[in-house]
Amino acid sequence: MASEARQATADDLTPGGERRRDFLYVATAAFAGAGVVPVAWSLVNQMNPSADVLALASIDLDLSAVQPGQAIKASWRGKPIFARHLTPQEIADAKKVDIASLRDPQKLEDRTKAGNEQWLITLGVCTHLGCVPLGAADGEAKGDFGGYFCPCHGSHYDTAARIRKGPAPKNLEVPPYNFTSPTAVTIG
Amino acid sequence: MSFPWAKHYQPTSAVGKWMDERLPLPRFVYNALGPGYPTPKNLNAFYNFGVLAGVALVIQIITGVVLAMHFAADTRVAFDSVEHIMRDVNGGWMIRYMHAVGASFFFGVVYIHIFRGLYYGSYKPPREMLWMLGLVIFLLMMATAFMGYVLVWGQMSFWGAQVITGLFSALPVVGTSIQTWLLGGFSPDNATLNRFFSLHYLLPFVTFGVIILHVWALHIPGSNNPTGIDVKSEADTVPFHPYYTAKDFVGLGIYLIVFAAFVFFMPNSLGEPDNYIPANPLSTPAHIVPEWYFWPFYAILRAFTTDFLGVPAKLWGVIAMFASILLLFLLPWLDTSPVRSNNYRPLSRILFWVFVAVALALGVCGGAPAEEPWVRLSQVLTAYYFAHFLIILPIVSKLEKTKPLPGSISEAVLAKVGKGSGGAAPVAQPAE
């Protein structure tokens, strides 16, 4: 404790049992830390998608030429998009499935737009490790469930592009899209 | 290790004396690699592979810097710039093949180096730090090789980048953000290629730095040896130079002959033909596999096909693949037997060769398509891989009855010479 005879110094204890010097140490370290964090963050953040990548706008797809049973591939954000015109048989097959038995339970209606149930638009990106499944082009293997088959690690998707067999955890993702006319959609 | 009998550096010239008093670099080299570094005299050919790995890294750095003078890291021209190197740049075909084949050879010698350490117990006290730094180098090598393979921007490059960054998306909550951050977008594209080029240039120099620590850590206890027993007297050692510098140069000569044979006569034998097809983001090759040196780990990744314990199969695979390497950091504490060398551990020696066979078989599975019987086989082998380190080794190292150790390295050498030549051969002693 500081005696009345000498001047108080930064080493003297306060009534709370701390030294005034402790505050200087903590404040300096905190200030240095507060400086390092934003510098480090800017060095990390430069690797996140840049403005031009984020600005990748929506794309328009014309579906008028796609016959039932056919699919087209398009590229959106560097990823393939599958737009498939389902046949009545494929729609029936998709509806027949017991939803509770699915790994990622979704009805066909959840995966298409009301009134345009014959248009199945999904990303062509396997939800396992991101390969492009086969089945969109003519003559490609469609897998055991008549939808898509991923050749990388053998995931099978059904006619609603739901995961049925293999290592993939989720159904093929449905991107955000809207019909601008009965045969045209805007994706993104 | 500076044993009491290590020779002392004496500058002979006036220039040497002048230098020694200001920056004793020659003294440092003398003590690290010269006559000032006594080394066990019984090191066999498997002790060449550390030097070979170092040379392999130097070959990669030199050819890599040269290739970077002609390569353009832009998705529109990357593939063509590699073909430009192959066709137009003077000797470019050879430098490119040296770099590509060199990566395979680098991994080849490092795998032998690692298995050498596993057999002779080179990870045991007091060499744990040496072992762990080696694993850090191994991880850096894998990251570097992966990013280098992407630069060519062929089909395997592109889809390898997609799949390997996809591994991170398996992590809960933050996974997708990490993948997007690594790619710089939503799929492998120009941003990915650009940053991989920068990091592929950086990491070999980081590796080089860790190698300096690795060699430093080696020089504290000194080299292990095939008997696994410590150096006891001067008779157990020879000075590193000229005895092991000469031996290492012989090994290096053989290595370079084999390396040249591959570069000149079968440069594509270790690669995937699909990487001669330019990257196509809309079509995946039917059978994508990584380079051969990743196959065992790829097999472990793919061995997990069903969800269990509430964790999805995809995440299990990723955890298992990373764990298969990170587990090795714990090895010095899993194998508690005081006997280092498997030469004196009869049971452990058998298990070592079983493990080598399992690792090779995992490699075969990783290179095969994801179909039966390969998937089932990789599941069994993966289970054994983890059991070997987590269950078998700890138990065996406690229960095993080891063979008697020789009294000294010298005694072991003399016993071997005696057996080999009827005891008549004079034993070479280093000239004093």
XYZ file of C-alpha atoms in Angstrom:
620
model
C 0.000 0.000 0.000
C 1.154 3.460 -0.781
C 2.325 5.322 2.242
C 1.336 8.954 2.588
C 4.982 9.868 2.708
C 5.775 9.018 -0.965
C 4.091 9.732 -4.231
C 1.746 7.106 -5.685
C 3.299 5.217 -8.644
C 1.856 2.994 -11.377
C 3.106 -0.033 -9.432
C 0.935 0.692 -6.426
C -2.076 -1.523 -5.859
C -5.552 -0.028 -6.136
C -8.178 -0.869 -3.508
C -9.337 -3.628 -5.919
C -5.901 -5.314 -5.677
C -4.691 -4.303 -9.191
C -1.848 -2.108 -10.307
C -2.454 0.917 -12.489
C 0.285 -0.494 -14.752
C -1.853 -3.600 -15.421
C -4.362 -1.442 -17.216
C -1.625 -0.106 -19.486
C -0.537 -3.646 -20.409
C -4.052 -4.880 -21.055
C -5.050 -1.771 -22.990
C -1.928 -1.916 -25.181
C -2.352 -5.626 -25.936
C -6.060 -5.139 -26.649
C -5.298 -2.234 -28.968
C -2.688 -4.287 -30.837
C -5.119 -7.199 -31.078
C -7.870 -4.930 -32.318
C -5.485 -3.734 -34.999
C -4.345 -7.192 -36.091
C -7.843 -8.626 -36.487
C -9.104 -6.309 -39.273
C -5.786 -6.589 -41.128
C -5.966 -10.381 -40.940
C -9.606 -10.313 -41.962
C -8.917 -8.252 -45.069
C -6.203 -10.739 -46.046
C -8.703 -13.570 -45.624
C -11.656 -11.773 -47.160
C -9.893 -11.012 -50.448
C -10.347 -14.698 -51.279
C -14.144 -14.538 -51.015
C -16.035 -14.095 -54.315
C -15.228 -10.743 -55.916
C -17.829 -8.263 -57.125
C -17.740 -9.493 -60.719
C -18.331 -13.078 -59.600
C -21.179 -12.024 -57.306
C -22.636 -9.864 -60.069
C -23.188 -12.913 -62.272
C -26.728 -12.028 -63.209
C -29.658 -14.268 -63.924
C -29.936 -16.191 -67.187
C -32.943 -16.669 -69.454
C -33.793 -20.103 -70.764
C -36.085 -20.743 -73.732
C -37.804 -24.099 -73.219
C -40.079 -24.037 -76.282
C -38.022 -26.574 -78.267
C -37.658 -29.102 -75.459
C -39.922 -32.099 -76.109
C -41.257 -34.368 -73.359
C -38.514 -36.815 -72.365
C -35.776 -34.371 -73.334
C -33.534 -32.198 -71.184
C -31.232 -29.277 -71.905
C -28.088 -28.174 -70.102
C -27.239 -24.557 -69.452
C -24.505 -22.875 -67.430
C -25.328 -20.655 -64.483
C -22.690 -19.346 -62.059
C -20.242 -21.751 -63.670
C -22.450 -24.678 -62.753
C -24.588 -26.768 -65.069
C -28.386 -26.412 -64.979
C -30.583 -29.285 -66.126
C -34.024 -28.329 -67.487
C -36.008 -31.515 -68.117
C -39.406 -31.831 -69.753
C -40.901 -34.760 -67.828
C -43.107 -37.294 -69.603
C -46.459 -38.200 -67.986
C -44.892 -41.575 -67.123
C -41.971 -39.885 -65.319
C -44.373 -37.647 -63.403
C -46.417 -40.687 -62.384
C -43.246 -42.539 -61.320
C -42.137 -39.587 -59.205
C -45.521 -39.336 -57.473
C -45.738 -43.036 -56.783
C -42.741 -42.993 -54.438
C -43.365 -43.255 -50.695
C -42.000 -39.921 -49.465
C -41.104 -41.285 -46.032
C -38.735 -43.805 -47.621
C -36.545 -41.077 -49.148
C -33.205 -39.948 -47.725
C -34.145 -36.321 -48.417
C -37.981 -36.385 -48.374
C -39.498 -34.029 -50.946
C -42.575 -34.322 -53.145
C -42.431 -33.627 -56.880
C -44.702 -30.635 -56.189
C -42.040 -29.190 -53.843
C -39.500 -29.377 -56.647
C -41.476 -27.873 -59.519
C -43.641 -24.774 -59.967
C -47.404 -25.135 -59.617
C -48.997 -25.474 -63.044
C -45.645 -26.329 -64.616
C -45.143 -29.671 -62.993
C -43.710 -31.122 -66.229
C -40.653 -28.807 -65.983
C -38.012 -30.155 -63.625
C -35.254 -27.564 -63.323
C -32.300 -28.476 -61.100
C -28.606 -27.852 -60.741
C -26.595 -30.524 -62.507
C -24.307 -30.789 -59.506
C -24.209 -34.032 -57.551
C -24.703 -33.195 -53.868
C -21.919 -35.577 -52.905
C -18.739 -33.943 -54.169
C -20.020 -31.867 -57.067
C -19.654 -33.935 -60.245
C -22.138 -33.562 -63.132
C -24.581 -36.493 -63.165
C -25.319 -38.286 -66.434
C -28.818 -38.547 -67.869
C -29.525 -35.114 -69.304
C -28.194 -35.855 -72.781
C -29.634 -38.498 -75.113
C -28.204 -41.955 -74.613
C -26.600 -41.315 -71.221
C -27.127 -43.727 -68.353
C -30.011 -42.581 -66.181
C -29.244 -44.865 -63.265
C -31.463 -47.387 -61.506
C -34.338 -44.928 -60.963
C -34.698 -43.410 -64.436
C -33.409 -39.947 -63.498
C -29.732 -39.139 -63.211
C -26.613 -41.152 -62.431
C -23.404 -39.621 -61.065
C -20.371 -41.490 -62.412
C -17.933 -40.230 -59.791
C -19.102 -42.233 -56.810
C -22.252 -43.901 -58.092
C -25.188 -41.811 -56.807
C -28.578 -42.572 -58.391
C -31.349 -39.929 -58.678
C -34.987 -40.600 -59.613
C -37.275 -38.863 -62.123
C -37.780 -35.971 -59.684
C -33.956 -35.793 -59.275
C -34.208 -37.031 -55.685
C -31.344 -39.026 -54.203
C -32.235 -42.702 -54.020
C -28.961 -44.626 -53.835
C -25.260 -43.927 -53.307
C -23.273 -41.543 -51.119
C -24.930 -38.184 -51.982
C -26.791 -36.732 -48.978
C -29.359 -34.455 -50.707
C -31.609 -34.196 -53.744
C -30.288 -32.235 -56.725
C -30.738 -28.598 -55.745
C -33.553 -26.598 -57.316
C -32.233 -23.112 -58.141
C -34.404 -20.012 -57.693
C -36.297 -19.406 -60.959
C -39.529 -17.977 -62.351
C -41.555 -18.560 -65.489
C -41.629 -15.395 -67.583
C -43.865 -17.021 -70.212
C -45.250 -20.568 -70.471
C -42.054 -21.685 -72.224
C -39.373 -19.371 -70.824
C -37.767 -19.118 -67.409
C -35.363 -16.766 -65.719
C -32.896 -18.469 -63.400
C -31.301 -16.579 -60.522
C 24.472 -34.530 -32.413
C 27.753 -33.359 -31.150
C 29.347 -36.404 -29.557
C 32.508 -35.666 -27.537
C 34.615 -37.266 -30.269
C 33.220 -35.060 -33.043
C 35.979 -33.356 -34.987
C 36.447 -29.655 -34.455
C 36.417 -27.144 -37.226
C 39.788 -25.513 -37.863
C 39.892 -22.828 -40.519
C 42.973 -23.509 -42.632
C 43.272 -20.388 -44.773
C 43.446 -16.743 -43.816
C 40.136 -16.174 -45.595
C 38.603 -19.041 -43.630
C 39.809 -17.551 -40.343
C 38.529 -14.120 -41.296
C 35.123 -15.582 -42.193
C 34.917 -17.773 -39.076
C 35.238 -14.757 -36.814
C 32.485 -12.848 -38.617
C 29.924 -15.331 -39.973
C 30.869 -18.942 -39.148
C 28.937 -20.459 -42.028
C 31.661 -22.953 -43.021
C 31.789 -24.081 -39.371
C 28.011 -24.583 -39.442
C 28.187 -26.762 -42.570
C 31.186 -28.668 -41.140
C 29.227 -29.456 -37.991
C 26.001 -30.314 -39.816
C 27.156 -32.411 -42.761
C 30.910 -32.587 -42.514
C 33.358 -34.470 -40.334
C 31.896 -32.639 -37.323
C 28.748 -34.793 -37.468
C 29.422 -38.382 -36.307
C 26.749 -40.729 -37.669
C 25.922 -44.368 -36.791
C 28.078 -46.529 -39.024
C 25.415 -49.140 -39.777
C 22.944 -47.065 -41.822
C 21.547 -49.084 -44.733
C 20.238 -47.960 -48.124
C 16.863 -46.950 -46.669
C 18.625 -44.075 -44.923
C 19.301 -42.527 -48.346
C 15.734 -41.469 -48.849
C 15.801 -38.315 -46.756
C 18.500 -36.876 -48.976
C 16.617 -38.072 -52.067
C 13.474 -36.295 -50.848
C 15.495 -33.122 -50.397
C 16.894 -33.421 -53.915
C 13.393 -34.115 -55.272
C 12.174 -30.859 -53.695
C 15.051 -28.922 -55.220
C 14.259 -30.403 -58.661
C 10.617 -29.346 -58.219
C 11.531 -25.816 -57.179
C 13.972 -25.272 -60.045
C 11.768 -26.759 -62.778
C 8.737 -25.069 -61.219
C 10.260 -21.595 -61.273
C 11.254 -22.182 -64.908
C 7.760 -23.371 -65.885
C 6.220 -20.305 -64.206
C 8.168 -18.161 -66.703
C 6.004 -19.577 -69.497
C 2.733 -20.512 -67.820
C -0.294 -18.198 -67.743
C -2.716 -18.652 -64.839
C -5.904 -17.752 -66.702
C -8.612 -20.277 -67.519
C -8.795 -19.077 -71.128
C -5.120 -19.797 -71.844
C -3.784 -22.038 -69.060
C -4.184 -25.332 -70.943
C -2.800 -23.787 -74.138
C 0.147 -22.252 -72.303
C 1.128 -25.732 -71.074
C 0.981 -26.985 -74.677
C 3.019 -23.928 -75.661
C 5.642 -25.039 -73.128
C 5.550 -28.558 -74.601
C 5.885 -27.475 -78.240
C 7.543 -24.070 -78.465
C 9.644 -23.373 -75.366
C 13.220 -24.636 -75.764
C 13.398 -27.974 -73.944
C 10.013 -27.141 -72.432
C 8.675 -30.671 -72.937
C 11.514 -32.041 -70.825
C 11.169 -29.482 -68.053
C 7.414 -30.021 -67.887
C 7.820 -33.798 -67.713
C 10.573 -33.446 -65.084
C 8.180 -31.398 -62.955
C 5.219 -33.756 -63.423
C 7.193 -37.001 -63.027
C 9.215 -35.286 -60.295
C 6.077 -34.911 -58.156
C 5.425 -38.660 -58.390
C 9.025 -39.448 -57.519
C 8.949 -36.979 -54.627
C 5.987 -38.829 -53.134
C 7.571 -42.198 -53.920
C 10.746 -41.462 -51.959
C 8.801 -39.804 -49.157
C 6.595 -42.880 -48.737
C 9.698 -45.091 -48.487
C 11.192 -42.530 -46.066
C 8.038 -42.714 -43.896
C 7.894 -46.517 -43.893
C 11.619 -46.607 -43.031
C 10.820 -44.492 -39.981
C 7.866 -46.736 -39.084
C 9.961 -49.914 -39.294
C 12.970 -48.715 -37.314
C 10.954 -46.768 -34.738
C 12.480 -43.464 -35.792
C 9.437 -41.653 -34.385
C 10.150 -42.762 -30.803
C 11.745 -40.648 -28.095
C 13.791 -38.548 -28.443
C 12.749 -38.059 -32.105
C 9.014 -37.192 -31.746
C 9.506 -33.615 -32.923
C 11.465 -34.843 -35.938
C 8.564 -37.158 -36.804
C 5.873 -34.511 -36.373
C 7.750 -31.957 -38.472
C 8.007 -34.643 -41.148
C 4.224 -35.035 -41.091
C 3.820 -31.275 -41.483
C 6.067 -31.479 -44.551
C 3.935 -34.348 -45.868
C 0.718 -32.314 -45.477
C 2.327 -29.323 -47.207
C 3.481 -31.596 -50.038
C -0.029 -32.900 -50.566
C -1.562 -29.420 -50.650
C 1.137 -28.242 -53.054
C 0.808 -31.233 -55.386
C -2.966 -30.894 -55.493
C -2.819 -27.221 -56.475
C -0.095 -27.879 -59.031
C -2.231 -30.508 -60.725
C -5.083 -28.003 -61.028
C -2.920 -25.468 -62.908
C -2.912 -27.493 -66.152
C -6.699 -26.902 -66.297
C -7.476 -30.234 -67.904
C -10.513 -32.342 -67.063
C -8.860 -34.040 -64.077
C -7.587 -30.662 -62.881
C -11.026 -29.104 -62.931
C -12.928 -32.020 -61.424
C -10.188 -32.703 -58.900
C -10.542 -29.096 -57.740
C -14.322 -29.518 -57.588
C -14.143 -32.731 -55.560
C -11.313 -31.764 -53.197
C -12.776 -28.355 -52.341
C -16.126 -30.188 -52.094
C -14.639 -32.112 -49.161
C -14.807 -28.955 -47.093
C -18.513 -28.504 -47.903
C -19.151 -31.624 -45.825
C -18.321 -29.700 -42.635
C -21.463 -28.659 -40.785
C -22.524 -24.975 -40.705
C -19.348 -23.395 -42.120
C -18.642 -25.952 -44.867
C -20.173 -24.190 -47.845
C -18.659 -20.840 -46.847
C -15.209 -22.438 -46.671
C -15.641 -24.043 -50.086
C -16.778 -20.747 -51.622
C -13.841 -18.982 -49.968
C -11.354 -21.528 -51.335
C -12.832 -21.354 -54.836
C -13.439 -17.609 -54.889
C -16.837 -18.329 -56.431
C -19.476 -21.013 -56.697
C -17.484 -23.437 -58.826
C -13.825 -23.748 -59.894
C -13.099 -20.846 -62.196
C -10.517 -18.212 -62.964
C -10.348 -16.994 -59.363
C -9.541 -20.555 -58.283
C -6.812 -21.083 -60.870
C -5.249 -17.714 -60.080
C -4.968 -18.250 -56.334
C -3.825 -21.857 -56.700
C -0.964 -20.602 -58.859
C 0.079 -18.118 -56.184
C -0.117 -20.707 -53.415
C 1.547 -23.425 -55.486
C 4.511 -21.049 -55.785
C 4.478 -20.150 -52.086
C 4.114 -23.532 -50.387
C 7.362 -25.165 -51.617
C 9.287 -22.391 -49.876
C 7.268 -22.929 -46.702
C 8.104 -26.629 -47.080
C 11.747 -25.733 -47.458
C 11.581 -23.783 -44.207
C 10.018 -26.714 -42.362
C 12.699 -29.008 -43.830
C 15.335 -26.813 -42.203
C 13.559 -27.362 -38.862
C 13.288 -31.094 -39.693
C 17.044 -31.378 -40.296
C 17.727 -29.282 -37.200
C 15.522 -31.621 -35.147
C 17.417 -34.566 -36.642
C 20.762 -33.152 -35.570
C 19.786 -32.811 -31.903
C 19.558 -36.561 -31.128
C 21.388 -37.606 -34.313
C 20.288 -40.277 -36.781
C 18.477 -43.382 -35.641
C 19.904 -46.620 -37.077
C 18.694 -50.123 -38.024
C 19.362 -51.524 -34.540
C 17.399 -48.712 -32.936
C 19.913 -48.523 -30.067
C 21.755 -45.387 -29.115
C 25.309 -44.548 -30.062
C 27.576 -45.489 -27.148
C 31.111 -44.802 -28.283
C 33.201 -43.485 -31.114
C 33.441 -47.015 -32.546
C 29.697 -46.851 -33.296
C 30.011 -43.861 -35.598
C 31.747 -42.553 -38.676
C 31.987 -38.895 -39.664
C 29.167 -37.930 -42.040
C 31.661 -36.661 -44.593
C 33.084 -38.447 -46.536
C 31.397 -41.719 -45.532
C 27.725 -40.806 -45.925
C 28.126 -38.018 -48.442
C 29.709 -40.656 -50.707
C 26.995 -43.212 -49.964
C 24.247 -40.633 -50.528
C 25.752 -39.687 -53.883
C 25.667 -43.334 -54.992
C 22.003 -43.510 -54.006
C 21.344 -40.225 -55.766
C 22.988 -41.518 -58.947
C 20.721 -44.569 -58.995
C 17.687 -42.408 -58.249
C 18.461 -40.020 -61.090
C 18.951 -42.901 -63.560
C 15.479 -44.255 -62.737
C 14.023 -40.736 -62.786
C 15.561 -40.018 -66.204
C 14.227 -43.331 -67.535
C 10.717 -42.231 -66.624
C 11.107 -38.676 -67.921
C 12.483 -39.791 -71.284
C 10.762 -43.092 -71.976
C 7.438 -43.159 -70.101
C 6.629 -39.647 -68.900
C 2.868 -40.207 -69.015
C 2.816 -43.623 -67.388
C 2.038 -42.174 -63.953
C -0.569 -39.636 -65.123
C -4.201 -39.694 -66.199
C -4.896 -39.364 -69.955
C -8.074 -37.366 -69.240
C -5.943 -34.423 -68.179
C -5.035 -33.944 -71.833
C -8.661 -32.885 -72.395
C -9.283 -29.190 -71.606
C -11.511 -28.569 -68.578
C -15.230 -28.776 -69.318
C -17.413 -27.481 -66.473
C -20.498 -29.145 -67.971
C -19.210 -32.702 -68.225
C -17.468 -34.945 -65.688
C -15.194 -37.736 -66.946
C -16.740 -41.135 -66.257
C -13.891 -42.306 -64.021
C -12.230 -39.520 -62.073
C -9.308 -40.498 -59.863
C -6.612 -38.427 -58.232
C -2.907 -38.965 -58.863
C -1.620 -42.329 -57.609
C 0.008 -40.882 -54.496
C -3.412 -39.872 -53.160
C -5.111 -43.207 -53.843
C -4.892 -44.717 -50.319
C -6.460 -41.608 -48.797
C -9.065 -41.422 -51.561
C -10.021 -45.044 -50.793
C -10.530 -44.126 -47.120
C -12.687 -41.161 -48.167
C -14.885 -43.338 -50.352
C -15.134 -46.227 -47.883
C -17.937 -44.486 -45.968
C -21.191 -45.056 -47.834
C -23.896 -45.014 -45.158
C -24.858 -42.503 -42.493
C -24.357 -43.666 -38.933
C -24.257 -42.177 -35.411
C -26.158 -39.232 -36.848
C -23.236 -38.178 -39.037
C -23.708 -38.204 -42.825
C -21.571 -40.604 -44.876
C -19.933 -37.694 -46.708
C -18.706 -36.115 -43.460
C -17.516 -39.484 -42.132
C -15.389 -39.917 -45.230
C -13.835 -36.484 -44.851
C -13.167 -36.942 -41.131
C -11.640 -40.389 -41.720
C -9.403 -39.174 -44.523
C -7.958 -36.323 -42.484
C -7.789 -38.493 -39.359
C -5.779 -41.133 -41.216
C -2.896 -38.647 -41.381
C -3.466 -36.629 -38.208
C -3.476 -39.921 -36.295
C 0.188 -40.346 -37.186
C 1.030 -37.303 -35.043
C 0.057 -39.436 -32.038
C 2.114 -42.438 -33.091
C 5.023 -41.806 -30.673
C 2.503 -42.091 -27.834
C 0.537 -45.033 -29.250
C 3.572 -47.289 -29.645
C 4.998 -47.403 -26.148
C 7.497 -50.254 -26.594
C 10.952 -49.160 -25.422
C 12.531 -51.150 -28.286
C 12.737 -49.001 -31.389
C 13.721 -51.285 -34.247
C 11.347 -53.938 -35.574
C 14.433 -56.126 -36.085
C 14.050 -57.021 -32.414
C 10.232 -57.060 -32.268
C 9.084 -60.349 -33.862
C 5.326 -59.769 -33.641
C 5.440 -56.089 -34.420
C 7.598 -56.832 -37.482
C 4.905 -59.110 -38.946
C 2.266 -56.463 -38.223
C 4.422 -53.874 -39.942
C 4.436 -55.852 -43.183
C 0.706 -56.505 -42.856
C 0.271 -52.748 -42.556
C 2.424 -52.157 -45.660
C 0.224 -54.635 -47.563
C -2.934 -52.898 -46.274
C -1.624 -49.486 -47.329
C -0.764 -50.778 -50.813
C -4.143 -52.500 -51.128
C -5.877 -49.264 -50.093
C -3.961 -47.603 -52.923
C -5.272 -50.175 -55.407
C -8.839 -49.613 -54.126
C -8.467 -45.833 -54.418
C -7.452 -46.144 -58.056
C -10.326 -48.503 -58.888
C -13.863 -47.347 -59.729
C -16.346 -46.947 -56.837
C -17.935 -50.351 -57.394
C -17.981 -53.734 -55.687
C -15.801 -55.446 -54.651
C -13.618 -52.328 -54.257
C -15.974 -50.459 -51.934
C -16.344 -53.390 -49.531
C -12.622 -54.074 -49.675
C -11.763 -50.440 -48.875
C -14.134 -50.573 -45.909
C -12.332 -53.590 -44.459
C -8.899 -52.109 -45.159
C -9.878 -48.717 -43.715
C -11.073 -50.421 -40.539
C -7.736 -52.242 -40.319
C -5.762 -49.040 -40.970
C -7.292 -47.376 -37.917
C -7.230 -50.545 -35.822
C -3.510 -50.943 -36.521
C -2.662 -47.620 -34.896
C -5.395 -47.295 -32.286
C -5.779 -50.874 -31.045
C -3.151 -53.310 -32.301
C 0.018 -51.232 -31.841
C -0.746 -50.031 -28.294
C -1.557 -53.573 -27.149
C 1.341 -55.262 -28.934
C 3.817 -52.691 -27.698
C 2.785 -53.539 -24.122
C 2.598 -57.324 -24.377
C 5.257 -58.220 -26.909
C 8.339 -60.168 -25.778
C 11.195 -58.545 -27.645
C 14.457 -60.164 -28.667
C 17.656 -59.238 -26.794
C 19.285 -56.072 -28.127
C 22.969 -56.044 -29.088
C 25.308 -54.369 -26.645
C 26.252 -51.694 -29.128
C 25.969 -50.731 -32.778
C 29.528 -51.958 -33.280
C 28.703 -55.339 -31.774
C 25.703 -55.698 -34.110
C 27.822 -54.791 -37.130
C 30.566 -57.234 -36.147
C 28.066 -60.037 -35.522
C 26.589 -59.480 -38.982
C 29.961 -59.393 -40.704
C 31.018 -62.518 -38.805
C 27.906 -64.373 -39.936
C 28.152 -63.185 -43.520
C 31.771 -64.135 -44.234
C 32.637 -66.808 -41.741
C 34.158 -64.379 -39.284
C 37.363 -64.010 -41.286
C 36.784 -60.610 -42.829
C 38.599 -57.730 -41.214
C 36.260 -55.022 -40.026
C 36.660 -51.670 -41.686
C 37.354 -48.984 -39.167
C 37.247 -45.353 -40.078
C 40.740 -44.051 -40.432
C 41.525 -41.640 -37.669
